[in-house]
mmCIF file of C-alpha atoms and ligand atoms in Angstrom:
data_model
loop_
_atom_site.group_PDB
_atom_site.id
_atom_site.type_symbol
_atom_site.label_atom_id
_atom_site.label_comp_id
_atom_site.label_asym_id
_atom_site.label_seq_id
_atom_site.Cartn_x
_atom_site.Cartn_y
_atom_site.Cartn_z
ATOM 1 C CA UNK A 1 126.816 6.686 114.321
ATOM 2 C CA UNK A 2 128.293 3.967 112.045
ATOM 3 C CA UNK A 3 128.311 0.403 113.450
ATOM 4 C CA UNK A 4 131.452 -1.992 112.060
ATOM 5 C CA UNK A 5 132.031 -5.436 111.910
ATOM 6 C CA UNK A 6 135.585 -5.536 112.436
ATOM 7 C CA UNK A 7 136.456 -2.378 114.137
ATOM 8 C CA UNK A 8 135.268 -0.585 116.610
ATOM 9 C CA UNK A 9 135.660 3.402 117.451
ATOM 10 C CA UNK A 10 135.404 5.566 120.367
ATOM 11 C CA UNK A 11 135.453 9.064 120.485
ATOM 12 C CA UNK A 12 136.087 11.673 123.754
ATOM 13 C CA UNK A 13 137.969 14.923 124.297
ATOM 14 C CA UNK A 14 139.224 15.319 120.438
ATOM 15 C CA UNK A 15 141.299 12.010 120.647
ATOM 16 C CA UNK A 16 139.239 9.030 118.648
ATOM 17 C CA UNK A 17 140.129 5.384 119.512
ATOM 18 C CA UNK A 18 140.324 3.043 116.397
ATOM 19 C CA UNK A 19 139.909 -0.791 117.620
ATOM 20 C CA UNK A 20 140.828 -3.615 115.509
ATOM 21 C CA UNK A 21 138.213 -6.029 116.742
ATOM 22 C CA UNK A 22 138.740 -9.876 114.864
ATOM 23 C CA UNK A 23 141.012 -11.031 117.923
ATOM 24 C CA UNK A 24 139.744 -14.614 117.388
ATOM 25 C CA UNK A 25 142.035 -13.949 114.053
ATOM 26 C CA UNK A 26 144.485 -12.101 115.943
ATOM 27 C CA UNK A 27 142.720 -9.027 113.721
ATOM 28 C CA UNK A 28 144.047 -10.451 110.477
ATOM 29 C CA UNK A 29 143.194 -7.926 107.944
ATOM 30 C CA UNK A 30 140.950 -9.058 105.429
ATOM 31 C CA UNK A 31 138.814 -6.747 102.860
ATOM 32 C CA UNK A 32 136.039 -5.254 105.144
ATOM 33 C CA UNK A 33 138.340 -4.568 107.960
ATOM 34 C CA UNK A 34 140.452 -2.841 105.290
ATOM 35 C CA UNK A 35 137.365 -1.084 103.942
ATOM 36 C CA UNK A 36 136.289 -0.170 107.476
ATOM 37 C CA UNK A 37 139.589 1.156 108.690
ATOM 38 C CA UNK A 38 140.006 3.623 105.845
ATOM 39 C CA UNK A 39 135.764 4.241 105.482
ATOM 40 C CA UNK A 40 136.448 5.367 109.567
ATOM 41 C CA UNK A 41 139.290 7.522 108.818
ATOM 42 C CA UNK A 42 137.435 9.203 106.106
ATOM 43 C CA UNK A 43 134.566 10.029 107.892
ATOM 44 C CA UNK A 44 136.595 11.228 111.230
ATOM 45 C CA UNK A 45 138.496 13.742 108.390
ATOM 46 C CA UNK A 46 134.886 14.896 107.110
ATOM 47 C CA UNK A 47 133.908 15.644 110.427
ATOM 48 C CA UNK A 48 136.589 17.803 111.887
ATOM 49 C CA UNK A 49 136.061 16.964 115.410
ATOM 50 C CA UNK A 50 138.753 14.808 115.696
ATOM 51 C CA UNK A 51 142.408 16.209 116.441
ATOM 52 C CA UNK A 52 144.060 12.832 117.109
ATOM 53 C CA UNK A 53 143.381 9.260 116.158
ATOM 54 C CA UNK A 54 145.021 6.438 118.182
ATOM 55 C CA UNK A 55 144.918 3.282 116.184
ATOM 56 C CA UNK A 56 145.197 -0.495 118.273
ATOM 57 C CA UNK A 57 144.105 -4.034 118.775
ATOM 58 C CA UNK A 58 141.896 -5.945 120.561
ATOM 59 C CA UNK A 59 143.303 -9.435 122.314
ATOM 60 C CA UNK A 60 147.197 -10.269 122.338
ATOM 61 C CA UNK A 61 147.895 -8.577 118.624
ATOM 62 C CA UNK A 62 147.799 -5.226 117.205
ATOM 63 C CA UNK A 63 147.138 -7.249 113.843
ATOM 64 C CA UNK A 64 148.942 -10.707 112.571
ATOM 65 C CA UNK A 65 148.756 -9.666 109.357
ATOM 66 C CA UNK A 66 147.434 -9.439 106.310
ATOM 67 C CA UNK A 67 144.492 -12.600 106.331
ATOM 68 C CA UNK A 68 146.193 -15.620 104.660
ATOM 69 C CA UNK A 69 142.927 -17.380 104.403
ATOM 70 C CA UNK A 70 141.660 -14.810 102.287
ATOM 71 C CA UNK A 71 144.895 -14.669 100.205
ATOM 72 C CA UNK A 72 145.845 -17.822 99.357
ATOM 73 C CA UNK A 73 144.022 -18.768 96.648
ATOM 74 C CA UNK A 74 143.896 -15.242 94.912
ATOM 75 C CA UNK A 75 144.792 -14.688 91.531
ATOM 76 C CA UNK A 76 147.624 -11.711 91.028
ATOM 77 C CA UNK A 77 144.734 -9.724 89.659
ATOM 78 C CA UNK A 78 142.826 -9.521 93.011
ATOM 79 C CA UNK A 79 146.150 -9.825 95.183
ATOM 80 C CA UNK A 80 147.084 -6.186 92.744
ATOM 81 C CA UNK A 81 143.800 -5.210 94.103
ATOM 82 C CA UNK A 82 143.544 -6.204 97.696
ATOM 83 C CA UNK A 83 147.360 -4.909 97.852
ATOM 84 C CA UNK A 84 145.626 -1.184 96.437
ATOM 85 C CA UNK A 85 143.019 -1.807 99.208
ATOM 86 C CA UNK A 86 145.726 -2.065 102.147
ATOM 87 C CA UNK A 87 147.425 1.144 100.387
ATOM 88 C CA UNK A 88 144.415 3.487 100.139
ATOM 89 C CA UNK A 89 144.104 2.706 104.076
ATOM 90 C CA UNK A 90 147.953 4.304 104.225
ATOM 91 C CA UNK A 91 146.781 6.762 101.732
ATOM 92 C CA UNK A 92 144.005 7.748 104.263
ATOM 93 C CA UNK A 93 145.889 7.621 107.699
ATOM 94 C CA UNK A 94 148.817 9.613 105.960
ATOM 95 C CA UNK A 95 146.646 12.566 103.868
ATOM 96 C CA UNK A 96 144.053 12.741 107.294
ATOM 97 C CA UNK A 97 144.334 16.266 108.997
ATOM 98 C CA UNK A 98 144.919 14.551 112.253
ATOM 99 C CA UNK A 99 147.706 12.835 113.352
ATOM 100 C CA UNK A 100 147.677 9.054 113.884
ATOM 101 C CA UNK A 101 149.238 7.341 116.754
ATOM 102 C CA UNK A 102 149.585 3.515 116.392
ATOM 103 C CA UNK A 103 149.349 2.069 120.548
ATOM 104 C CA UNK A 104 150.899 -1.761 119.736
ATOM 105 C CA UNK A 105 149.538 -4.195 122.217
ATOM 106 C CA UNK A 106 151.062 -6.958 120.990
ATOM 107 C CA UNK A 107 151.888 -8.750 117.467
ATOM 108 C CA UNK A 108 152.367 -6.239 114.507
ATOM 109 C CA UNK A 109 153.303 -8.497 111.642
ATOM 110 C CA UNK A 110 152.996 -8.190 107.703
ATOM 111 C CA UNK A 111 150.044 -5.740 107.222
ATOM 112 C CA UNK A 112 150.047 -5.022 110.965
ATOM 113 C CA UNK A 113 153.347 -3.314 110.475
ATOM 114 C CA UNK A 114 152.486 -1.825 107.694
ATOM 115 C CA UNK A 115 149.605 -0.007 108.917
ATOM 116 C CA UNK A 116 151.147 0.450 112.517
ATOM 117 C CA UNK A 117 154.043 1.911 109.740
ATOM 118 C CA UNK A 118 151.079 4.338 108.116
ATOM 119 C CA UNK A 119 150.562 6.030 111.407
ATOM 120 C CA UNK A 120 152.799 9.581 112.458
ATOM 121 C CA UNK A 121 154.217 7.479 115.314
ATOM 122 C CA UNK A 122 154.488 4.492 116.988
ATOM 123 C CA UNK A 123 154.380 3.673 120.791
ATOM 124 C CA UNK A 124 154.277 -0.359 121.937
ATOM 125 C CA UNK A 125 153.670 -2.728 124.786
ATOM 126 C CA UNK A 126 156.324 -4.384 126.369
ATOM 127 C CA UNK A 127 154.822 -7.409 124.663
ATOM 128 C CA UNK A 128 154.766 -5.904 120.932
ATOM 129 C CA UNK A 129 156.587 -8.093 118.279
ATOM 130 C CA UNK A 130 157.124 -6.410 114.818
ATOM 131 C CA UNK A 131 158.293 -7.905 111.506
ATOM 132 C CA UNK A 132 157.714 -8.179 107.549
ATOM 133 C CA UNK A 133 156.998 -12.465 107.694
ATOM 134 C CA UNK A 134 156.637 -12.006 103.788
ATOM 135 C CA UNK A 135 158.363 -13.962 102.545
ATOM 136 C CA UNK A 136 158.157 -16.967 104.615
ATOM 137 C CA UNK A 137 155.036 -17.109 102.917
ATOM 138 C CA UNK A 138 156.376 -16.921 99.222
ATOM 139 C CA UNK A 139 155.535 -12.958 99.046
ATOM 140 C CA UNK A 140 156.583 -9.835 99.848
ATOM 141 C CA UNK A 141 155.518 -6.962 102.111
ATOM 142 C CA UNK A 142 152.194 -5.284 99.869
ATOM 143 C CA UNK A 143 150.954 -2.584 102.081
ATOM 144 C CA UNK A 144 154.104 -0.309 102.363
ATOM 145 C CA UNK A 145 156.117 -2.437 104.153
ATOM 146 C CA UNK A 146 159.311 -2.211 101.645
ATOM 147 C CA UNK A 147 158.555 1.316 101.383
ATOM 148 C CA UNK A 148 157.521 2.359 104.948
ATOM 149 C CA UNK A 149 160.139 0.317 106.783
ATOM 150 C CA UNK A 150 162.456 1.633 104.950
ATOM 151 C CA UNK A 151 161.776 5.190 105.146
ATOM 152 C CA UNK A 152 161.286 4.920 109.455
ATOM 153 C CA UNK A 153 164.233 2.947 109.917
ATOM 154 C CA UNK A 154 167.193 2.550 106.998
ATOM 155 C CA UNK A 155 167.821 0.489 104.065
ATOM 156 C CA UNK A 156 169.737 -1.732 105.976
ATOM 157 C CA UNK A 157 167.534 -2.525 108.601
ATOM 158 C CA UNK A 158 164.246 -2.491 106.490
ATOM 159 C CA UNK A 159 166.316 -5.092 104.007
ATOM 160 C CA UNK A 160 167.276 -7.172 106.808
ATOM 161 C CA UNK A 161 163.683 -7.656 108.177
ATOM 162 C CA UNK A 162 162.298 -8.015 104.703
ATOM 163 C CA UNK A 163 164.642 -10.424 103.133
ATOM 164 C CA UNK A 164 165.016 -12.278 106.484
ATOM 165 C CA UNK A 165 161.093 -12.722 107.346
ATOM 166 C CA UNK A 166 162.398 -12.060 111.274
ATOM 167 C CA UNK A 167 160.458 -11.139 114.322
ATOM 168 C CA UNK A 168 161.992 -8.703 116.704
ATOM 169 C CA UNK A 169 160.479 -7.031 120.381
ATOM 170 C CA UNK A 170 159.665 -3.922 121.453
ATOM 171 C CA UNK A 171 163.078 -3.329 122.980
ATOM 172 C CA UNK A 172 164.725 -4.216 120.007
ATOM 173 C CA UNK A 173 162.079 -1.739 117.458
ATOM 174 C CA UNK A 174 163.031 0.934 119.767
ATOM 175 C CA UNK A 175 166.497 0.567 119.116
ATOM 176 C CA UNK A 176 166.468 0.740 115.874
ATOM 177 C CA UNK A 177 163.715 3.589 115.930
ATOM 178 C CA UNK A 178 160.850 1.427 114.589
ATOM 179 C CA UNK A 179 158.823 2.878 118.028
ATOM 180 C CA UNK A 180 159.164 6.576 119.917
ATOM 181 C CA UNK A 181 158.311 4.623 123.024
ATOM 182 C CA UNK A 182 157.978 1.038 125.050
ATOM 183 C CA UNK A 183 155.402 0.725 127.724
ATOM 184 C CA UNK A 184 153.693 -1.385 130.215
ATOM 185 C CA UNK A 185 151.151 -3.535 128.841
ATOM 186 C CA UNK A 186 148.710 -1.895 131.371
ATOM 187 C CA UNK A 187 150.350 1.843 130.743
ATOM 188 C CA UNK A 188 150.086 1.627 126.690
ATOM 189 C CA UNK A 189 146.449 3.322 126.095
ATOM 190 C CA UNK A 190 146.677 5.908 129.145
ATOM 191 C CA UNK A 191 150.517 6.964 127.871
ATOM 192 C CA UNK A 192 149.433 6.833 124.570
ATOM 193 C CA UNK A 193 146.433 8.957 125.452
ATOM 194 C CA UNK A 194 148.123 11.426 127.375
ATOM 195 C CA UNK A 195 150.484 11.917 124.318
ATOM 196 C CA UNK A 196 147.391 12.208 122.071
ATOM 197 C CA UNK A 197 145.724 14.839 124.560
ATOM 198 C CA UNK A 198 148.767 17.156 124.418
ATOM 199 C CA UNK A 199 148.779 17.096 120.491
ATOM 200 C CA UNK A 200 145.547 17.376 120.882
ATOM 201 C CA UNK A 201 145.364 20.775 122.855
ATOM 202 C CA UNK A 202 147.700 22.286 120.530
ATOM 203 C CA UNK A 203 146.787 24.921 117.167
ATOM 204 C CA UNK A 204 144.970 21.833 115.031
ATOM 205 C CA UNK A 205 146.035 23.769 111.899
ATOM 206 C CA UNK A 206 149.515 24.018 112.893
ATOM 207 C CA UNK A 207 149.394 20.211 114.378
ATOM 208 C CA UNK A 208 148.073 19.363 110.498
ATOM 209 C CA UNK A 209 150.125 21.383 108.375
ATOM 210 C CA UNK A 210 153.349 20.132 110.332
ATOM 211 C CA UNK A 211 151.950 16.526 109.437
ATOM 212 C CA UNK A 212 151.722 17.752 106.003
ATOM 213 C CA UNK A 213 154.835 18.953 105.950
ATOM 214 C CA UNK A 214 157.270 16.600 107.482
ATOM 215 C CA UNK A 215 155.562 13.694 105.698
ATOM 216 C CA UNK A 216 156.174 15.080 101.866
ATOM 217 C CA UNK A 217 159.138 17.388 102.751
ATOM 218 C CA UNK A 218 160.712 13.701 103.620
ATOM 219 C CA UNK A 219 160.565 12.732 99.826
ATOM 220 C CA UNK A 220 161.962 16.158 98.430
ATOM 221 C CA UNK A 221 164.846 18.153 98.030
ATOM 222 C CA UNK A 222 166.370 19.926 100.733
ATOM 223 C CA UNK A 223 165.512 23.255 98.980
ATOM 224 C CA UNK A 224 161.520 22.408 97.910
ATOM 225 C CA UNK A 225 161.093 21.042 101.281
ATOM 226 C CA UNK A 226 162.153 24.712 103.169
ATOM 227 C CA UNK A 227 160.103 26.392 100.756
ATOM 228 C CA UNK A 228 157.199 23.945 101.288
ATOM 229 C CA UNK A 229 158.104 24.614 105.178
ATOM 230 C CA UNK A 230 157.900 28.435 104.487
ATOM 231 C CA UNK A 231 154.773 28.607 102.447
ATOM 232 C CA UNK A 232 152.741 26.361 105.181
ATOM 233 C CA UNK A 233 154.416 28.750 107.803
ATOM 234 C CA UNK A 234 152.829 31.573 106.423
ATOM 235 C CA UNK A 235 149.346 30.045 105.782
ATOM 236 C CA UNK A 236 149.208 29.990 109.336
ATOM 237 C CA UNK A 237 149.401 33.924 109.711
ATOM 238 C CA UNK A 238 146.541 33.974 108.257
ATOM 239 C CA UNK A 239 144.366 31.881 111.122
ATOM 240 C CA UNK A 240 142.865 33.036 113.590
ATOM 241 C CA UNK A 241 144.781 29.904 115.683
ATOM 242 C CA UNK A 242 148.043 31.848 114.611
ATOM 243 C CA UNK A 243 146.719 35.470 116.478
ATOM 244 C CA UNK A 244 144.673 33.670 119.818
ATOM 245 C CA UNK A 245 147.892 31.308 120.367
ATOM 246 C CA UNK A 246 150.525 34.355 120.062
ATOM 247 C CA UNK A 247 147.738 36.674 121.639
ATOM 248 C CA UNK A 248 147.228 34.135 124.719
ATOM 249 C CA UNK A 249 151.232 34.107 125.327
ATOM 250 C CA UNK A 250 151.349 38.244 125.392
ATOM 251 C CA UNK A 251 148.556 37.997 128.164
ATOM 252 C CA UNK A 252 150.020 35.356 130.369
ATOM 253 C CA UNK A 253 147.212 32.875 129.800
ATOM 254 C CA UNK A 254 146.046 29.811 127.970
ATOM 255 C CA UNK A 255 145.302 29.458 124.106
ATOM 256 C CA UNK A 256 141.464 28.905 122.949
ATOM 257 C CA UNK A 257 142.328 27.044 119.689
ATOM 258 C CA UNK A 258 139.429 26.703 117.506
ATOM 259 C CA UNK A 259 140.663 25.010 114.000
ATOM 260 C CA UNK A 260 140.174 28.628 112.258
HETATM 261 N N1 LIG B 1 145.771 -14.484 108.622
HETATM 262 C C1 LIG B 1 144.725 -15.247 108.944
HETATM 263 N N2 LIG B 1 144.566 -15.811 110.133
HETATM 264 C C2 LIG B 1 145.500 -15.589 111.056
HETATM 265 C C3 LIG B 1 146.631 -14.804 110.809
HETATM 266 C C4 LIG B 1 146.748 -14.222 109.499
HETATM 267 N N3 LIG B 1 147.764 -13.434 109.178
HETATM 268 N N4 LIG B 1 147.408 -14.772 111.907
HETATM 269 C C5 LIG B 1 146.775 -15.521 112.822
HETATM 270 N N5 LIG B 1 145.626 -16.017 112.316
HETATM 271 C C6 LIG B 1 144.646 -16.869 112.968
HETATM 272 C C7 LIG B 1 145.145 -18.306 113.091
HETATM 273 O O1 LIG B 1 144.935 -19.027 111.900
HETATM 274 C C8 LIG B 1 144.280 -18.788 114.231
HETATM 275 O O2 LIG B 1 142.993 -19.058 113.751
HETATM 276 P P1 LIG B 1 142.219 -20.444 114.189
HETATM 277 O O3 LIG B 1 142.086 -20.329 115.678
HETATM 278 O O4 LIG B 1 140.922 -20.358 113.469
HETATM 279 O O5 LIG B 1 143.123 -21.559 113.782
HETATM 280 C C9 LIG B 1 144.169 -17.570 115.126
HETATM 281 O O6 LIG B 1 144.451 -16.451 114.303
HETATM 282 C C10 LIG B 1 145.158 -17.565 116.275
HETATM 283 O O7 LIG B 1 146.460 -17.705 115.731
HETATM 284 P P2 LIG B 1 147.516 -18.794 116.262
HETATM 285 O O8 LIG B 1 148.499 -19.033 115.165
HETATM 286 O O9 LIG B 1 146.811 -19.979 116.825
HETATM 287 O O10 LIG B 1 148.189 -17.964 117.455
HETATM 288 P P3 LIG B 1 149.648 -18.181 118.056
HETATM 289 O O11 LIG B 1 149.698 -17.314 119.269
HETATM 290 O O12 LIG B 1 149.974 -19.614 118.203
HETATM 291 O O13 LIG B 1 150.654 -17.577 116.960
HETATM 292 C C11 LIG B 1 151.423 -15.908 115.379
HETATM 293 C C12 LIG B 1 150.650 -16.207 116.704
HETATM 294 C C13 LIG B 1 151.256 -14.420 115.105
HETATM 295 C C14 LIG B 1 152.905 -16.248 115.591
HETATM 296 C C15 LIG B 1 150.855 -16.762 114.232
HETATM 297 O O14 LIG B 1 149.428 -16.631 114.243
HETATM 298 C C16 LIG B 1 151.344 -16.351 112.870
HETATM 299 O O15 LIG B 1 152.485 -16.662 112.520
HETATM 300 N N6 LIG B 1 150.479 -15.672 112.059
HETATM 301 C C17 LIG B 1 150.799 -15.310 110.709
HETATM 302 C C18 LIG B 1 151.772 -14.147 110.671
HETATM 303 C C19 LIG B 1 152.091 -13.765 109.254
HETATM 304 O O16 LIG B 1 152.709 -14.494 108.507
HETATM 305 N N7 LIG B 1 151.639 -12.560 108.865
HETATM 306 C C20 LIG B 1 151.924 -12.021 107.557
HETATM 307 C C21 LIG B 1 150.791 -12.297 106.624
HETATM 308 S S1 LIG B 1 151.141 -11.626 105.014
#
């Protein structure tokens, strides 16, 4: 079992629990919580026990950001570099086999979008405030954000938080389809969870290859995306997922999904 400075992880029933844990920083993210984040997601993938990963904060923020301490003095060589960092943890959370849920607690700004942004979906807390600050600072978004954004909720919108450095609630990110859902502060992890737990009972194959699927059919061509669609449809014929889950419908009675 690893032990982390800056994150912590729990693990029960198939659904893993991703903490960021520097709430004294309001889990700013510097370079080893960036390191940790993506070394965690990694190893989950290795491992294959994991179906879903839920990804949230400790204390009143999901994350404030990237750590401005740590950036301000950096030279555009290690700002390319620590930008890279922040992108191989999207590059992990997006390529995983599982799907990633981000559970918002509270601020999600800068890098906190981003990465909440890196996850399949998002679900918040009443109390969840989202936004690309940026530029208020004298940069721009460097961990997706003016890609990400974009992509979840329009040009328009995505431009508009960018050039504008605004923050905006939960209500208002579910409006605009930023977040699938607003919760309780109290109900976020147990509605999250029982979200991840019906994912997670599902064919894990068929869970991963419509991750695969949705995420780079999204940058293609109508036509390469169907035939993308079509090939990873009939992959899946040749599981043993594919014949227990049709098997278990003919006979009345629950699948036994083993990741085969
Ligand atoms: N980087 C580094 N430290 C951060 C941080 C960040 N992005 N966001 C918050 N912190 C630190 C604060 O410096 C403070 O540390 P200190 O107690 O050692 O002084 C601590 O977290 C608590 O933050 P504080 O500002 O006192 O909390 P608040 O509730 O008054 O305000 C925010 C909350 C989120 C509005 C405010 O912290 C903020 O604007 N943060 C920066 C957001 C941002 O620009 N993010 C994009 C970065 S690219």
């Amino acid at each position: 079992m690893s032990t982390y400075e800056t994150i912590t992880l729990e693990q029960k029933d198939g659904v893993a629990t991703l903490t960021l844990n520097r709430p004294d920083k309001l889990n700013a993210l510097n370079e080893l919580l960036l390191i940790e984040v993506r070394g965690a997601v990694l190893t989950l993938a290795q491992e294959h026990k994991v179906r879903v990963l839920i990804l949230t904060g400790a204390g009143k923020a999901f994350a404030a950001g990237a750590d401005i301490g740590a950036m301000s003095e950096m030279p555009p060589a290690t700002a390319k570099a620590f930008a890279d960092a922040g992108h191989a943890v999207g590059d992990a959370l997006e390529s995983g086999p599982f799907p990633s849920i981000a559970a918002v607690n509270g601020f999600a700004l800068g890098g906190g979008c981003e990465l909440a942004l890196a996850c399949d979906f998002i679900h918040a807390s009443e109390k969840a405030k989202f936004g690309q600050p940026e530029v208020k600072l004298g940069v721009i978004p460097g961990f997706g954000g003016t890609q990400r954004l974009a992509r979840r909720v329009g040009l328009g919108r995505a431009r508009e938080l960018c050039y504008t450095g605004d923050t905006i609630g939960a209500e208002e990110a579910l409006r605009i389809g930023l977040v699938n859902a607003v919760h309780a502060p109290d109900d976020l992890l147990p509605r999250v969870r029982d979200v991840a737990a019906r994912i997670a009972s599902k064919g894990p194959l068929a869970v991963a290859q419509c991750k695969r699927v949705t995420g780079r059919g999204a940058d293609l061509p109508l036509e390469r995306a169907s035939e993308l669609e079509a090939q990873a449809f009939a992959l899946l014929f040749g599981t043993s997922d594919q014949r227990e889950g049709m098997k278990a419908f003919l006979e009345k009675r629950e699948p036994s999904f083993k990741g085969q």
